[in-house]
Short mmCIF file of C-alpha atoms in Angstrom, two decimals:
data_model
loop_
_atom_site.label_atom_id
_atom_site.label_comp_id
_atom_site.label_asym_id
_atom_site.label_seq_id
_atom_site.Cartn_x
_atom_site.Cartn_y
_atom_site.Cartn_z
CA MET A 1 52.47 -97.69 49.00
CA SER A 2 52.82 -95.39 46.27
CA MET A 3 56.82 -95.09 45.54
CA VAL A 4 58.70 -92.32 44.68
CA GLY A 5 58.22 -92.20 40.45
CA PHE A 6 60.59 -93.30 38.07
CA PRO A 7 61.76 -89.65 35.79
CA LEU A 8 61.64 -91.99 32.16
CA LEU A 9 63.19 -89.12 30.40
CA LEU A 10 65.87 -90.17 32.26
CA ILE A 11 65.77 -92.79 29.54
CA PRO A 12 66.29 -91.22 26.06
CA LEU A 13 69.62 -88.64 27.89
CA ALA A 14 71.24 -91.96 29.55
CA ILE A 15 70.82 -93.88 25.73
CA TYR A 16 72.69 -90.95 24.23
CA ASN A 17 75.49 -90.36 26.69
CA ILE A 18 76.67 -94.26 26.84
CA ILE A 19 77.00 -94.00 22.71
CA VAL A 20 79.02 -90.53 23.63
CA PHE A 21 81.08 -91.93 25.67
CA LEU A 22 81.25 -95.45 25.37
CA MET A 23 80.56 -95.59 21.70
CA PRO A 24 82.47 -92.96 19.94
CA GLY A 25 82.47 -93.87 16.74
CA VAL A 26 79.06 -94.05 15.94
CA SER A 27 76.72 -91.47 14.71
CA PHE A 28 74.45 -90.02 15.78
CA SER A 29 73.15 -88.24 11.69
CA ASP A 30 74.17 -90.84 9.94
CA PRO A 31 71.11 -93.18 8.67
CA LEU A 32 70.40 -96.93 10.20
CA VAL A 33 67.81 -97.62 8.27
CA LYS A 34 65.78 -95.89 4.74
CA LEU A 35 61.77 -96.41 5.21
CA THR A 36 59.44 -95.70 1.69
CA LEU A 37 56.60 -94.26 2.78
CA MET A 38 53.11 -94.26 0.06
CA SER A 39 53.86 -91.12 -1.24
CA GLY A 40 57.56 -93.00 -2.92
CA ALA A 41 60.15 -90.89 -1.01
CA GLU A 42 62.58 -92.75 0.73
CA TRP A 43 62.67 -91.61 4.54
CA PRO A 44 66.47 -91.77 6.76
CA LEU A 45 65.91 -92.92 10.05
CA THR A 46 68.45 -91.92 12.20
CA LEU A 47 69.55 -92.89 15.66
CA SER A 48 68.81 -88.83 16.70
CA ASP A 49 65.49 -89.61 15.36
CA ILE A 50 64.87 -92.56 17.44
CA LEU A 51 66.31 -90.93 19.96
CA LEU A 52 63.51 -88.16 19.68
CA ALA A 53 60.09 -90.24 18.71
CA LEU A 54 61.51 -91.88 22.66
CA GLY A 55 61.54 -88.86 24.35
CA ILE A 56 58.17 -87.79 22.46
CA LEU A 57 56.60 -90.84 24.19
CA LEU A 58 57.78 -91.39 27.48
CA LEU A 59 56.77 -87.91 28.32
CA LEU A 60 53.51 -88.49 26.57
CA VAL A 61 53.40 -91.57 29.53
CA GLU A 62 54.75 -88.67 32.41
CA ILE A 63 51.18 -86.02 31.58
CA ILE A 64 49.19 -88.84 32.11
CA LYS A 65 51.18 -90.44 35.33
CA GLY A 66 50.76 -86.61 36.57
CA ALA A 67 47.32 -86.14 36.29
CA ARG A 68 46.19 -89.22 38.11
CA PRO A 69 46.28 -87.81 41.95
CA GLY A 70 48.53 -87.83 44.16
CA SER A 71 50.49 -90.04 41.74
CA LYS A 72 53.58 -87.70 41.97
CA TYR A 73 55.02 -86.40 44.83
CA LEU A 74 57.41 -83.26 45.02
CA THR A 75 60.43 -85.54 45.46
CA ASP A 76 59.91 -87.35 41.50
CA HIS A 77 59.17 -82.98 40.62
CA LEU A 78 62.39 -82.78 42.13
CA LEU A 79 64.40 -85.96 40.22
CA SER A 80 62.45 -84.55 36.70
CA LEU A 81 64.36 -80.98 37.54
CA ILE A 82 67.64 -82.53 37.99
CA VAL A 83 67.29 -84.39 35.27
CA PHE A 84 66.79 -81.00 33.38
CA GLY A 85 69.48 -79.61 34.80
CA ALA A 86 71.88 -82.72 34.17
CA ALA A 87 71.33 -82.20 30.43
CA ALA A 88 70.67 -78.79 30.68
CA ALA A 89 74.73 -78.78 31.79
CA GLU A 90 76.07 -81.21 28.95
CA PHE A 91 74.72 -79.47 26.40
CA LEU A 92 75.79 -75.97 27.68
CA LEU A 93 79.98 -78.18 28.52
CA TRP A 94 80.55 -80.70 26.82
CA PRO A 95 80.66 -79.93 22.78
CA ARG A 96 79.96 -83.81 21.62
CA PHE A 97 76.44 -83.07 23.14
CA GLY A 98 76.29 -80.41 22.03
CA THR A 99 73.92 -81.05 19.00
CA SER A 100 70.64 -79.92 18.13
CA PRO A 101 69.13 -83.90 18.90
CA TYR A 102 69.99 -83.23 23.25
CA PHE A 103 68.37 -79.46 22.41
CA LEU A 104 65.59 -80.95 22.11
CA LEU A 105 66.09 -84.18 24.45
CA ALA A 106 66.97 -81.08 27.28
CA MET A 107 63.50 -79.35 25.97
CA LEU A 108 61.80 -82.53 26.68
CA ALA A 109 62.90 -82.88 30.27
CA LEU A 110 62.08 -79.58 31.03
CA VAL A 111 58.39 -79.47 30.01
CA ASP A 112 58.38 -82.88 31.84
CA PHE A 113 59.08 -80.99 34.92
CA LEU A 114 56.91 -77.82 33.51
CA SER A 115 53.67 -80.17 33.35
CA GLY A 116 54.00 -82.13 36.03
CA ILE A 117 53.84 -79.09 38.35
CA ALA A 118 51.38 -77.22 36.51
CA LEU A 119 48.95 -80.22 37.22
CA ARG A 120 50.25 -80.81 40.44
CA ALA A 121 49.15 -77.41 41.61
CA ARG A 122 45.88 -77.25 39.39
CA ARG A 123 45.34 -80.45 41.41
CA GLY A 124 45.33 -78.86 44.31
CA MET A 125 43.09 -75.92 43.61
CA GLN A 126 40.76 -79.13 43.13
CA VAL A 127 41.62 -80.73 46.82
CA THR A 128 40.60 -77.43 48.48
CA SER A 129 37.70 -75.74 46.57
CA GLY A 130 35.99 -79.62 47.25
CA ALA A 131 36.75 -80.12 50.92
CA ALA A 132 35.17 -76.13 51.51
CA ALA A 133 31.71 -77.07 49.46
CA ALA A 134 32.08 -80.04 51.86
CA ARG A 135 32.55 -77.71 54.76
CA ARG A 136 30.22 -75.44 53.59
CA GLU A 137 27.41 -78.48 53.10
CA VAL A 138 28.26 -80.49 56.15
CA SER A 139 28.74 -76.85 58.69
CA PRO A 140 26.40 -76.64 61.18
CA PRO A 141 24.21 -73.85 60.89
CA PRO A 142 25.19 -70.67 63.45
CA ALA A 143 23.99 -70.95 66.63
CA ALA A 144 22.04 -67.89 66.21
CA ALA A 145 19.43 -70.56 64.06
CA ARG A 146 20.27 -73.83 66.63
CA GLN A 147 18.42 -71.69 69.29
CA ALA A 148 14.90 -72.68 69.61
CA PRO A 149 12.62 -70.85 68.84
CA GLN A 150 11.61 -67.99 71.26
CA PHE A 151 7.65 -67.00 72.10
CA GLU A 152 6.76 -63.70 72.81
CA PRO A 153 4.68 -63.97 75.88
CA GLU A 154 0.84 -63.42 75.32
CA PRO A 155 -0.70 -60.40 77.06
CA ALA A 156 -2.61 -60.03 79.14
CA PRO A 157 -6.43 -59.80 77.85
CA ALA A 158 -7.49 -56.20 78.33
CA PRO A 159 -10.33 -55.84 80.92
CA ALA A 160 -13.50 -56.58 79.33
CA VAL A 161 -15.59 -52.87 77.63
CA PRO A 162 -18.93 -53.46 78.22
CA ALA A 163 -20.83 -53.29 74.71
CA ALA A 164 -22.89 -50.76 73.61
CA ALA A 165 -25.93 -51.90 73.80
CA SER A 166 -25.80 -53.34 77.07
CA VAL A 167 -24.76 -50.59 78.43
CA ALA A 168 -28.07 -49.39 76.84
CA GLU A 169 -29.91 -51.77 78.27
CA SER A 170 -29.16 -51.18 81.85
CA VAL A 171 -29.87 -47.39 81.74
CA LEU A 172 -33.19 -48.37 80.79
CA LEU A 173 -34.26 -50.91 83.28
CA ASP A 174 -32.63 -48.22 85.68
CA HIS A 175 -35.28 -45.19 84.44
CA PRO A 176 -37.89 -46.79 82.93
CA GLU A 177 -39.81 -45.79 80.78
CA PRO A 178 -43.81 -43.98 81.86
CA THR A 179 -45.95 -46.62 80.62
CA HIS A 180 -49.82 -45.71 79.46
CA ALA A 181 -53.01 -46.60 81.06
CA HIS A 182 -54.81 -49.85 79.17
CA PRO A 183 -57.43 -48.87 77.74
CA ASP A 184 -59.73 -51.65 78.89
CA VAL A 185 -58.45 -50.63 82.59
CA ALA A 186 -59.41 -47.39 81.64
CA SER A 187 -62.66 -48.79 80.42
CA HIS A 188 -63.57 -49.63 83.76
CA ALA A 189 -61.95 -47.37 85.99
CA PRO A 190 -65.72 -45.50 87.58
CA ALA A 191 -66.26 -42.40 86.06
CA PRO A 192 -66.77 -39.60 88.27
CA GLU A 193 -70.20 -38.35 89.10
CA VAL A 194 -71.39 -34.63 87.96
CA SER A 195 -73.15 -32.71 89.83
CA SER A 196 -76.76 -33.21 88.27
CA PRO A 197 -78.82 -35.77 89.34
CA GLU A 198 -80.36 -36.48 85.17
CA LEU A 199 -76.96 -36.65 84.07
CA GLN A 200 -75.03 -38.76 85.12
CA PRO A 201 -72.29 -40.67 83.56
CA GLY A 202 -73.06 -43.90 82.95
CA GLU A 203 -76.36 -44.06 82.88
CA GLY A 204 -77.07 -43.87 79.68
CA SER A 205 -79.27 -40.76 78.41
CA PRO A 206 -82.59 -40.10 79.83
CA PRO A 207 -85.51 -41.94 78.70
CA PRO A 208 -87.45 -39.38 75.51
CA ARG A 209 -90.85 -38.31 77.04
CA ASP A 210 -94.05 -39.03 75.33
CA THR A 211 -95.73 -36.40 73.57
CA SER A 212 -97.90 -38.42 71.46
CA PRO A 213 -101.47 -36.92 72.20
CA HIS A 214 -103.96 -39.23 74.39
#
């Protein structure tokens, strides 16, 4: 189970308050050590420089913590706001806190609060969009699509219309064409008789008369 996160920017601010109230003779601007750089220049390192560097590193840690999903609750952002409010009040109301190093520490506390709010809002938008996409993927199809397709009944077959060829064939059967006499039947039919006794059909021509002299 996650617990409420401790506001890390409170550490440099608390150190500043301890030095101001418990060690009034300690100066924040006097150099503690002098470091010689590669260029040959000497860099005087003061107590205020150390507190500012510590505050910047702790702010980086706070932002990394806030970038993780579900890492900060609303109470964590409220604590960051309280830390910034207390630092701003001390800067404005107490003469010993009206210095540039303390002002910069208060600004770091403000950045911690604002970055936490921005990261939380962005994470909330991503979670909302992801949940909406998941609902679209698993949402059932609409009721109209779930219903089984309704098949229309096939129309009753229309009464068969007789084809033109069958109609013509029935007409020909009802009214047959006149048949012609077969040539063989006509040749076997009896020939009609002629009134002349010598010329009867079917008997052939009369024999020729003998005209030769006896």
